[in-house]
PDB file of C-alpha atoms in Angstrom:
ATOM      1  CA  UNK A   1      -5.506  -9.276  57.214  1.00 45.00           C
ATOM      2  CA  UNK A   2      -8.145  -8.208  54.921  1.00 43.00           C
ATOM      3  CA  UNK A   3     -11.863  -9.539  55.946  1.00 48.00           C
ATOM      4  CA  UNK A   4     -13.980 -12.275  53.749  1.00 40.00           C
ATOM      5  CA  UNK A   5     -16.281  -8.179  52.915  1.00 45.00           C
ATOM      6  CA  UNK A   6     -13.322  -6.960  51.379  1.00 42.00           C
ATOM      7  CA  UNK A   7     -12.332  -9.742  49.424  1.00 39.00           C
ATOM      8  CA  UNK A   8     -15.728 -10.105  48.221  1.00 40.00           C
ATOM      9  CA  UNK A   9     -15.789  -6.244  47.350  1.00 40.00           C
ATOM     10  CA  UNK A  10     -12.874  -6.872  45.669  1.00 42.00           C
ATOM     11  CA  UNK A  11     -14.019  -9.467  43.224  1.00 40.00           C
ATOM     12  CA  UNK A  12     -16.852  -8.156  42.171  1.00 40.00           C
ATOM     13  CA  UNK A  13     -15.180  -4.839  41.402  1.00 43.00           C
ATOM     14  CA  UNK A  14     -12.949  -6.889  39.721  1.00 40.00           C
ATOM     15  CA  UNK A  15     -15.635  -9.191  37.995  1.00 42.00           C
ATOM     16  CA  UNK A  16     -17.410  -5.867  36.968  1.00 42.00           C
ATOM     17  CA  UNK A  17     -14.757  -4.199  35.121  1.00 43.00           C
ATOM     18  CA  UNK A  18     -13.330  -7.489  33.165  1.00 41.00           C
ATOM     19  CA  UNK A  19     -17.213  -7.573  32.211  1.00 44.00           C
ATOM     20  CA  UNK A  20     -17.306  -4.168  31.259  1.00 43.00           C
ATOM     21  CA  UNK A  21     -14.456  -4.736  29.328  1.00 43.00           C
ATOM     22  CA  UNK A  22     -16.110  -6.894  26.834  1.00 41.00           C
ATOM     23  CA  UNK A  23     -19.512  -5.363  26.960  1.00 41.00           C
ATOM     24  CA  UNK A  24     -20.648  -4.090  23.425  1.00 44.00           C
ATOM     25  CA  UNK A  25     -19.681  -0.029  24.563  1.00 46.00           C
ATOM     26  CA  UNK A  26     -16.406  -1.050  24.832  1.00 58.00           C
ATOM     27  CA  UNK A  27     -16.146  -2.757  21.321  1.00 82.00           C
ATOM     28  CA  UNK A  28     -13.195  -2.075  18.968  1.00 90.00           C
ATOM     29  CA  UNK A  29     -13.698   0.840  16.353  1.00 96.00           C
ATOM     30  CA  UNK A  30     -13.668  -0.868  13.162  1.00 97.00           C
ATOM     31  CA  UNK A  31     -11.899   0.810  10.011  1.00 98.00           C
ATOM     32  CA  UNK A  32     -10.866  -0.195   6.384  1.00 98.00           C
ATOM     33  CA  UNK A  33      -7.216  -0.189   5.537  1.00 98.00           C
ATOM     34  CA  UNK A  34      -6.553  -0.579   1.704  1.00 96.00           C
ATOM     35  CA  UNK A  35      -3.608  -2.610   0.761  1.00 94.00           C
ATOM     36  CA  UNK A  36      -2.144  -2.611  -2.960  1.00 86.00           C
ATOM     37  CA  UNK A  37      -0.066  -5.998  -2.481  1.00 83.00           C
ATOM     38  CA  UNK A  38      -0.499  -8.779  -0.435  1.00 85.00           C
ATOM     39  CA  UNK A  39       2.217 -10.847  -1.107  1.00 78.00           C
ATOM     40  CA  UNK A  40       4.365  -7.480  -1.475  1.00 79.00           C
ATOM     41  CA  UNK A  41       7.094  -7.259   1.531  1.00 81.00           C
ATOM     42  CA  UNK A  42       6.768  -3.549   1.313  1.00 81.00           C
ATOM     43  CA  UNK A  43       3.615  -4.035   3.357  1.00 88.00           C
ATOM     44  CA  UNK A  44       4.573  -6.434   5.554  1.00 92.00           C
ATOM     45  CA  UNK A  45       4.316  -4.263   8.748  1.00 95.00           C
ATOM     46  CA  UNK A  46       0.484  -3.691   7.988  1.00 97.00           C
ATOM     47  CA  UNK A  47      -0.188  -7.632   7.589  1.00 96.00           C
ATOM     48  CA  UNK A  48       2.260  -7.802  11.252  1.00 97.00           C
ATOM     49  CA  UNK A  49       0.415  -5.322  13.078  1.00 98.00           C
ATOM     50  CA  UNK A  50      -2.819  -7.639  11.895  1.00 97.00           C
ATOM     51  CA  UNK A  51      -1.617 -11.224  12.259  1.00 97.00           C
ATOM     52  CA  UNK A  52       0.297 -10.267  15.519  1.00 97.00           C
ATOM     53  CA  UNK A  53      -2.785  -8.546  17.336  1.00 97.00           C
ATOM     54  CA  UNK A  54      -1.050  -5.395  17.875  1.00 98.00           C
ATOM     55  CA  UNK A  55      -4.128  -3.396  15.909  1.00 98.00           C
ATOM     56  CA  UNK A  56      -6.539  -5.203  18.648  1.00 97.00           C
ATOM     57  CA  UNK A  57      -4.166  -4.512  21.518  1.00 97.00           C
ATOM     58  CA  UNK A  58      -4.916  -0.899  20.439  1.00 97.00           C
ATOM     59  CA  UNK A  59      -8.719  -1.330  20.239  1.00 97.00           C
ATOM     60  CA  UNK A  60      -9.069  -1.580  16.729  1.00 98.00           C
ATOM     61  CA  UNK A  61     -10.906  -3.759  14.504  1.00 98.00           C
ATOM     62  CA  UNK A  62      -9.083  -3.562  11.060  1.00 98.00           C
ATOM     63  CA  UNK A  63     -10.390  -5.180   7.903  1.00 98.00           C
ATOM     64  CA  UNK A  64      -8.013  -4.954   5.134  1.00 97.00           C
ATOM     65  CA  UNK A  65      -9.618  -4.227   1.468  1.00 96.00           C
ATOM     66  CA  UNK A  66      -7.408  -4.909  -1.017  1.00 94.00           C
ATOM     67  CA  UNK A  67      -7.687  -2.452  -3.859  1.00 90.00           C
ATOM     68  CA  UNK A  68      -4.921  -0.458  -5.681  1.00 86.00           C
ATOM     69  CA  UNK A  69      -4.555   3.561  -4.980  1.00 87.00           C
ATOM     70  CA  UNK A  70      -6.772   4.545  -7.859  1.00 87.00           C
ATOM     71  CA  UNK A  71      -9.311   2.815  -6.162  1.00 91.00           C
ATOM     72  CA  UNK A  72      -8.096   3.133  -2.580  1.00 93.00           C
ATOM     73  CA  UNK A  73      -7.750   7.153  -2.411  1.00 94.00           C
ATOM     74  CA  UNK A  74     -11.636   8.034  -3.971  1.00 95.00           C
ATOM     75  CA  UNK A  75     -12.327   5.756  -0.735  1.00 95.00           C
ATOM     76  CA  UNK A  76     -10.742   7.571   1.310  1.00 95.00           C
ATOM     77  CA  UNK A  77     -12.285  10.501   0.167  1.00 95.00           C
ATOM     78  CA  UNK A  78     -16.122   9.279  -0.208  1.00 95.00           C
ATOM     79  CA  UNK A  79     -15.264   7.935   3.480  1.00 95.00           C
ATOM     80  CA  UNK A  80     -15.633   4.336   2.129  1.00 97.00           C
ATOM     81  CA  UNK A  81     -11.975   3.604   3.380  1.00 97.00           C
ATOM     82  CA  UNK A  82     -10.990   4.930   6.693  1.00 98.00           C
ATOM     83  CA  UNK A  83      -7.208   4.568   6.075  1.00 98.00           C
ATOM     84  CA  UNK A  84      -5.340   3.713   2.520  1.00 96.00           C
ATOM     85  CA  UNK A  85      -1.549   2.715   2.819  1.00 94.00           C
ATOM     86  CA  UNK A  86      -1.608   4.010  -1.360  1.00 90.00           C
ATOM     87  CA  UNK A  87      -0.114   7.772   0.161  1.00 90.00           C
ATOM     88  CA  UNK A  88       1.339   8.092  -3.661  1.00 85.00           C
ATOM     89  CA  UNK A  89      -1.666   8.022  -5.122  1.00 88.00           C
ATOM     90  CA  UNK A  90      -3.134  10.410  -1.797  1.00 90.00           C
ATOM     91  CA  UNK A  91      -0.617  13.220  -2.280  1.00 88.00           C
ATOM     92  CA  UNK A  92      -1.966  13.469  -5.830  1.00 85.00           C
ATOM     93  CA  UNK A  93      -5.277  13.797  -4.683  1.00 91.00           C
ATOM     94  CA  UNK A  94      -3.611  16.679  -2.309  1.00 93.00           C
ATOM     95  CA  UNK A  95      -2.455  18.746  -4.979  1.00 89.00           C
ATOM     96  CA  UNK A  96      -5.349  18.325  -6.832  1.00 91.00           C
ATOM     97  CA  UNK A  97      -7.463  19.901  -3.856  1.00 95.00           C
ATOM     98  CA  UNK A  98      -8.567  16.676  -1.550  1.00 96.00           C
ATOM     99  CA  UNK A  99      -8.848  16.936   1.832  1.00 97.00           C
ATOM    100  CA  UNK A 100      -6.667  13.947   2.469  1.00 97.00           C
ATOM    101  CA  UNK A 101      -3.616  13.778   4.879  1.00 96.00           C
ATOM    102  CA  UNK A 102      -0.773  11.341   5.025  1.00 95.00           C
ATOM    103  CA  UNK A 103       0.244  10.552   8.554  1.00 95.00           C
ATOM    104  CA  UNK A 104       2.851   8.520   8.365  1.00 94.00           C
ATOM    105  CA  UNK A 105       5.346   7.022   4.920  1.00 90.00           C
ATOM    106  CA  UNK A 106       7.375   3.819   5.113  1.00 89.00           C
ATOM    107  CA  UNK A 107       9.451   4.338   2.032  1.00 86.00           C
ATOM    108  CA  UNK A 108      10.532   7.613  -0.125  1.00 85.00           C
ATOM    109  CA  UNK A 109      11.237   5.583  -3.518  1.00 87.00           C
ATOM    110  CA  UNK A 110       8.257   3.386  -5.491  1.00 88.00           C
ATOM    111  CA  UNK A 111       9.761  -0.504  -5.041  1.00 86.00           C
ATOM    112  CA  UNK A 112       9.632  -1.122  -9.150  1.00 90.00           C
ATOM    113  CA  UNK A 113      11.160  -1.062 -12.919  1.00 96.00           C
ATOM    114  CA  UNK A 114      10.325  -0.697 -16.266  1.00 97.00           C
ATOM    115  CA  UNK A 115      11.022  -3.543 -17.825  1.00 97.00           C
ATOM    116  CA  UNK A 116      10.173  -3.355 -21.885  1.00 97.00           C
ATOM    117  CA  UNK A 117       9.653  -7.473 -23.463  1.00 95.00           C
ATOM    118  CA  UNK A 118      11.120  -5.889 -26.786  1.00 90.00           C
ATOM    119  CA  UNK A 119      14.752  -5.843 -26.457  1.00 85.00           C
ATOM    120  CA  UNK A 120      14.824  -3.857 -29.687  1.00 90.00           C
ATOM    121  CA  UNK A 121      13.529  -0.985 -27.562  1.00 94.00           C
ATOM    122  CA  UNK A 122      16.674   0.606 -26.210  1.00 94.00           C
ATOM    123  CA  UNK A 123      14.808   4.111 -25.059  1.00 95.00           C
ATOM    124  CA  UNK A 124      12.280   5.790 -23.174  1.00 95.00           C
ATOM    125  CA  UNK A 125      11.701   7.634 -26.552  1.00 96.00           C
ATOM    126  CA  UNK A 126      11.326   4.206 -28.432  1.00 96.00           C
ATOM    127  CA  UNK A 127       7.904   3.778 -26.143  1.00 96.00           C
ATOM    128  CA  UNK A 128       6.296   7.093 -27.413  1.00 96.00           C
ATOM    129  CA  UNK A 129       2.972   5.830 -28.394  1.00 96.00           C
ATOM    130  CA  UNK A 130       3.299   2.479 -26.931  1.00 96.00           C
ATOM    131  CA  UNK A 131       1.034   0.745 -23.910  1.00 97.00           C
ATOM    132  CA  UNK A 132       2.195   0.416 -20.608  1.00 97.00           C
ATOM    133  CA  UNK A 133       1.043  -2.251 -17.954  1.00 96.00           C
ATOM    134  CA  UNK A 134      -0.316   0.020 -14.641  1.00 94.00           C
ATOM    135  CA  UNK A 135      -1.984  -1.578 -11.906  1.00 89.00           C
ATOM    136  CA  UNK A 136      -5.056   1.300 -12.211  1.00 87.00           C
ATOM    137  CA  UNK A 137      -5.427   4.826 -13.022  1.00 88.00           C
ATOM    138  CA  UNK A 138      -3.889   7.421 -10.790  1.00 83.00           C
ATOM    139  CA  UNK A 139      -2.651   4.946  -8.555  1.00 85.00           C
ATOM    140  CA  UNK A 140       1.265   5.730  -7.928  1.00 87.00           C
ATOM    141  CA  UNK A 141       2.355   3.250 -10.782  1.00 90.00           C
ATOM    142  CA  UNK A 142       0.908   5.252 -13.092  1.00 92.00           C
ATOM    143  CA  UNK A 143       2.563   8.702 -11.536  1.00 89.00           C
ATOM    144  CA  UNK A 144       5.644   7.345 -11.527  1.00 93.00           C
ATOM    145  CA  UNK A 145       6.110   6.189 -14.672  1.00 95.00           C
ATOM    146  CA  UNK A 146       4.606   9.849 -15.993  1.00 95.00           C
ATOM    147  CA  UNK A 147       6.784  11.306 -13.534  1.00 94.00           C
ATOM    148  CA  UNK A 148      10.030   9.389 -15.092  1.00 96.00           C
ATOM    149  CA  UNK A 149       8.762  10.436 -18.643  1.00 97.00           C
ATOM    150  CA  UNK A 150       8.379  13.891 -18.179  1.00 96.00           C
ATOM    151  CA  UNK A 151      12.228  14.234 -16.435  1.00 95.00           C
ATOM    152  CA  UNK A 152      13.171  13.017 -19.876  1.00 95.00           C
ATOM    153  CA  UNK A 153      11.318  15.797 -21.761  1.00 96.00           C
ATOM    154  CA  UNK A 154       8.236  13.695 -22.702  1.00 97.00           C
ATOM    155  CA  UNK A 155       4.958  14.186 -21.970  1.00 97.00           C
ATOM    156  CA  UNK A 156       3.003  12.316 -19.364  1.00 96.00           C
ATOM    157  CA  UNK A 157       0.752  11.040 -22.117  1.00 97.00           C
ATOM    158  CA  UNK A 158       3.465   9.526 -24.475  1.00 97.00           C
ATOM    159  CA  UNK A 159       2.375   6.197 -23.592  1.00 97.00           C
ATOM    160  CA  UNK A 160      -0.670   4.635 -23.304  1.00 97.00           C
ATOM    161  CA  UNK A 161      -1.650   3.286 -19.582  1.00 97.00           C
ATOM    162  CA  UNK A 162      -3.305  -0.455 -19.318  1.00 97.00           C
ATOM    163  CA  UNK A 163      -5.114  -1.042 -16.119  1.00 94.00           C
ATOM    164  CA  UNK A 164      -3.939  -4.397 -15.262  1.00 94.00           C
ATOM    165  CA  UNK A 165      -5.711  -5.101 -12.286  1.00 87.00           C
ATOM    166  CA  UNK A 166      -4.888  -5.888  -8.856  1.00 83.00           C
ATOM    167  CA  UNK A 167      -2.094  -8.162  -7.565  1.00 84.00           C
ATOM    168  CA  UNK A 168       1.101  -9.972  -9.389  1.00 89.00           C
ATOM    169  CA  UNK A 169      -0.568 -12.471 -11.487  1.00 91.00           C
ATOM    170  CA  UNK A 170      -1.431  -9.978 -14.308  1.00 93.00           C
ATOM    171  CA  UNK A 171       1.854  -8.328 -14.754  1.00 94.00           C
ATOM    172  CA  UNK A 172       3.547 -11.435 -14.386  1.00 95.00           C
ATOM    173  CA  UNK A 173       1.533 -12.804 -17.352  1.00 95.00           C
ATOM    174  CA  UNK A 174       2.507  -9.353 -19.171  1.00 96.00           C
ATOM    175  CA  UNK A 175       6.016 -10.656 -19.200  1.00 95.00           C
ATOM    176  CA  UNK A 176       5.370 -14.323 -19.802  1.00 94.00           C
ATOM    177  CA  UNK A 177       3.092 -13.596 -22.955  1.00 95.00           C
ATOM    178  CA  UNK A 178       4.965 -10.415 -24.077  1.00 95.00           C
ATOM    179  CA  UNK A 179       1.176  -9.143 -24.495  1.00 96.00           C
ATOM    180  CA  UNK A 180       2.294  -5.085 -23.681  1.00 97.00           C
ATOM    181  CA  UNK A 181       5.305  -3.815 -24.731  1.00 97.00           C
ATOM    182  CA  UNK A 182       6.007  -2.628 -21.510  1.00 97.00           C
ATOM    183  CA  UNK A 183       5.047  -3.398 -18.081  1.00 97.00           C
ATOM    184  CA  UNK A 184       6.265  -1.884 -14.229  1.00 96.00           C
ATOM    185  CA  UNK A 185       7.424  -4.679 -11.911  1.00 95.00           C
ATOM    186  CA  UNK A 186       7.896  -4.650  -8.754  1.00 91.00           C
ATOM    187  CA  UNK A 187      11.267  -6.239  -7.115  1.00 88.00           C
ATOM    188  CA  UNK A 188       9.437  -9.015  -5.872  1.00 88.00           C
ATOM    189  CA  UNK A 189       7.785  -9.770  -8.953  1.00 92.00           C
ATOM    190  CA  UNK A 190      11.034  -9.594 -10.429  1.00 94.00           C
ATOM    191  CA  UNK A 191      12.449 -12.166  -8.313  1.00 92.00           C
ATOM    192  CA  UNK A 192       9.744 -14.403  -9.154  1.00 93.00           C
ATOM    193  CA  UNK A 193      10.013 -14.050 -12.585  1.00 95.00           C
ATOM    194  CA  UNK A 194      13.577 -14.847 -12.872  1.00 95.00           C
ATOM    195  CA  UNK A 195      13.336 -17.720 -10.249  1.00 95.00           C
ATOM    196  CA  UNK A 196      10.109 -19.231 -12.882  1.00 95.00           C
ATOM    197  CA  UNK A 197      12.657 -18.491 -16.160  1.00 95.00           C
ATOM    198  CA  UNK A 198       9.711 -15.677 -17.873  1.00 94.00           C
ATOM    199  CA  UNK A 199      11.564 -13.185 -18.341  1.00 94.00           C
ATOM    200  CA  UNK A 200      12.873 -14.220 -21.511  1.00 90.00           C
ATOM    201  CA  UNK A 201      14.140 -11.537 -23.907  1.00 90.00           C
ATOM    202  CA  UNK A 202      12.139  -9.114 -21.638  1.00 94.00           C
ATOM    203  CA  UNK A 203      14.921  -6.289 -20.864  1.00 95.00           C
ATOM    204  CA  UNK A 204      14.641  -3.438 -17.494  1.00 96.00           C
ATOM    205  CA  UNK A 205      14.668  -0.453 -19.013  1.00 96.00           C
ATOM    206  CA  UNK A 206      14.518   2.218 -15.647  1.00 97.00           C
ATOM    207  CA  UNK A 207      15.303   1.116 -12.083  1.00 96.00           C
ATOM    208  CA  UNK A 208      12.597   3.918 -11.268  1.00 94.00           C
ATOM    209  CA  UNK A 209      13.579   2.832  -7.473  1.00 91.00           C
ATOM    210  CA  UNK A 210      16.475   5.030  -8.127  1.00 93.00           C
ATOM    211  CA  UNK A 211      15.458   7.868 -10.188  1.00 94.00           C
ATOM    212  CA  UNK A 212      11.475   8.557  -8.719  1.00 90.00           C
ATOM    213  CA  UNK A 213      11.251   9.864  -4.888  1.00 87.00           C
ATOM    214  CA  UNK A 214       7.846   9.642  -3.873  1.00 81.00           C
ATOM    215  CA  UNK A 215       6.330   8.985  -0.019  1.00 78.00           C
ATOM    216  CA  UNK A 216       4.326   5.733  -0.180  1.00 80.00           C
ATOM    217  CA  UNK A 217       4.000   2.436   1.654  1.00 86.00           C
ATOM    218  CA  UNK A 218       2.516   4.825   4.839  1.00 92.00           C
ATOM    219  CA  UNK A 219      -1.017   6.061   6.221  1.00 96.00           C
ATOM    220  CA  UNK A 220      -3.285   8.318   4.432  1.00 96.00           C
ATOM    221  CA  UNK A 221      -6.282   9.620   6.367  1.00 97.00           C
ATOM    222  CA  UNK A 222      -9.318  11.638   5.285  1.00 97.00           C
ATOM    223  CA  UNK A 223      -8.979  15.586   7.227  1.00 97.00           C
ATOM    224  CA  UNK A 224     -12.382  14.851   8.635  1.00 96.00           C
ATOM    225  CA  UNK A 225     -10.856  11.280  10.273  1.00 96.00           C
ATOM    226  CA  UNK A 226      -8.464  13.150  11.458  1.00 96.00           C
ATOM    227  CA  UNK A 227     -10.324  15.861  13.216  1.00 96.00           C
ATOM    228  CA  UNK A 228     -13.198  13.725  14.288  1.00 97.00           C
ATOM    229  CA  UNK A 229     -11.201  10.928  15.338  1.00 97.00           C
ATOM    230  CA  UNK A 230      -7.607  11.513  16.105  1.00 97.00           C
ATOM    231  CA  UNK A 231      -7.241   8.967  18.663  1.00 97.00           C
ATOM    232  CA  UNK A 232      -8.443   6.076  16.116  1.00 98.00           C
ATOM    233  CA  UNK A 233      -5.316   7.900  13.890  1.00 97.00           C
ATOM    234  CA  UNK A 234      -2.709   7.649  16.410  1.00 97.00           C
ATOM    235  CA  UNK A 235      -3.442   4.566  17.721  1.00 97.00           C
ATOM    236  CA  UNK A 236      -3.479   3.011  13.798  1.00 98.00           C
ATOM    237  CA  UNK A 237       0.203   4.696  13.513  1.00 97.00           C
ATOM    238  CA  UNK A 238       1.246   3.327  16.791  1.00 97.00           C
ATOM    239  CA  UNK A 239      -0.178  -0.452  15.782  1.00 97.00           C
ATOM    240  CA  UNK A 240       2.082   0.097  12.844  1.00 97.00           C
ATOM    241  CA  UNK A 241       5.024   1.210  14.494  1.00 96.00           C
ATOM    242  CA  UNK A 242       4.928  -1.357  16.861  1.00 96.00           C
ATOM    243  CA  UNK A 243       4.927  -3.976  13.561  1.00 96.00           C
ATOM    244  CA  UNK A 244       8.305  -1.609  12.373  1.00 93.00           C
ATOM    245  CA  UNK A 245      10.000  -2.241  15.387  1.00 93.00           C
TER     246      UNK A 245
END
């Protein structure tokens, strides 16, 4: 039988380490995850790993910033943004000589269409010179839809790109006030649209879901996060797995 002294000892080992556990040095390490959606269920796993603690489990603190890619991946970059789920937008950067990684991808096709609220526009080719509804510049609405031009012998440029802005609301409105002649939807806002009657004479032009492969929806880290901090890195994939499963 163990003696009162060891019990005691035993406590107050005990007592010491649960207080050591919540002591300031053993706080989470906070970070910034960008998020292009939030009502998007292409992301759910990040707003999972968040609502159902699995992030904290892991010893992180994450505060979501919701910004599109274009804003998201100079962020990440400038070190403003510790992780940016925009990894479209971050291979760009790649190629273009950024010292960006991505980690981890959730999906290999963009989750949108082209939708044109001109049914007399039949073609890609009938847009040549037109505007286009983006969410920002460089982010990967913007590369897809140059991407989808250029496999049909256009130029990149053929259209013009309009910066819509974060969230649904303002390419939702696109539709409903046929203000652009074209606009990229996602399938959600597609499903809202036809469930609120906007879409009208508005026509889908390109399931670009279909014709565009391009990693995004996943985890792109500066190389300097990752060679500082690679334990904050894994343990932000493994929070996120965890929210897959």
């Amino acid at each position: 039988m163990m003696s009162f002294r060891t019990i005691a000892i035993a406590f107050f080992a005990l007592a010491a380490a649960f207080a050591g556990a919540l002591s300031p040095a053993a706080a989470a390490d906070k970070v910034k995850l960008s998020l292009a959606a939030t009502n998007d269920p292409a992301y759910l796993p990040f707003f999972v790993a968040m609502d159902k603690g699995y992030y904290k489990a892991l010893g992180l603190d994450v505060e979501p910033v919701y910004v599109g890619g274009g804003i998201a991946t100079p962020g990440l970059i400038s070190g403003a943004i510790q992780f940016s789920t925009s990894t479209g937008s971050g291979i760009s950067a790649i190629i273009k000589g950024a010292k960006l990684k991505v980690v981890m991808s959730l999906s290999e096709s963009p989750p949108w269409k082209l939708w044109v609220t001109d049914r007399a526009i039949k073609t890609l080719a009938a847009l040549k010179g037109k505007a286009a509804g983006i969410q920002s510049h460089g982010d990967l609405f913007e590369m897809s839809m140059r991407n989808l031009l250029m496999q049909h012998g256009m130029s990149g440029d053929a259209v013009t790109y309009v910066q819509l802005g974060f969230g649904s609301a303002p390419r939702l409105a696109v539709i409903k006030k046929r203000s652009l002649p074209a606009v990229l939807l996602t399938n959600l806002e597609e499903r809202i649209a036809r469930k609120n009657h906007l879409l009208g004479n508005a026509k889908m032009l390109v399931d670009i879901s279909q014709v565009i492969r391009a990693p995004n929806n996943g985890l792109a880290v500066s190389t300097a996060m990752l060679a500082n901090k690679p334990d904050v890195v894994e343990r932000m994939v493994r929070g996120t797995l965890m929210a897959v499963r």
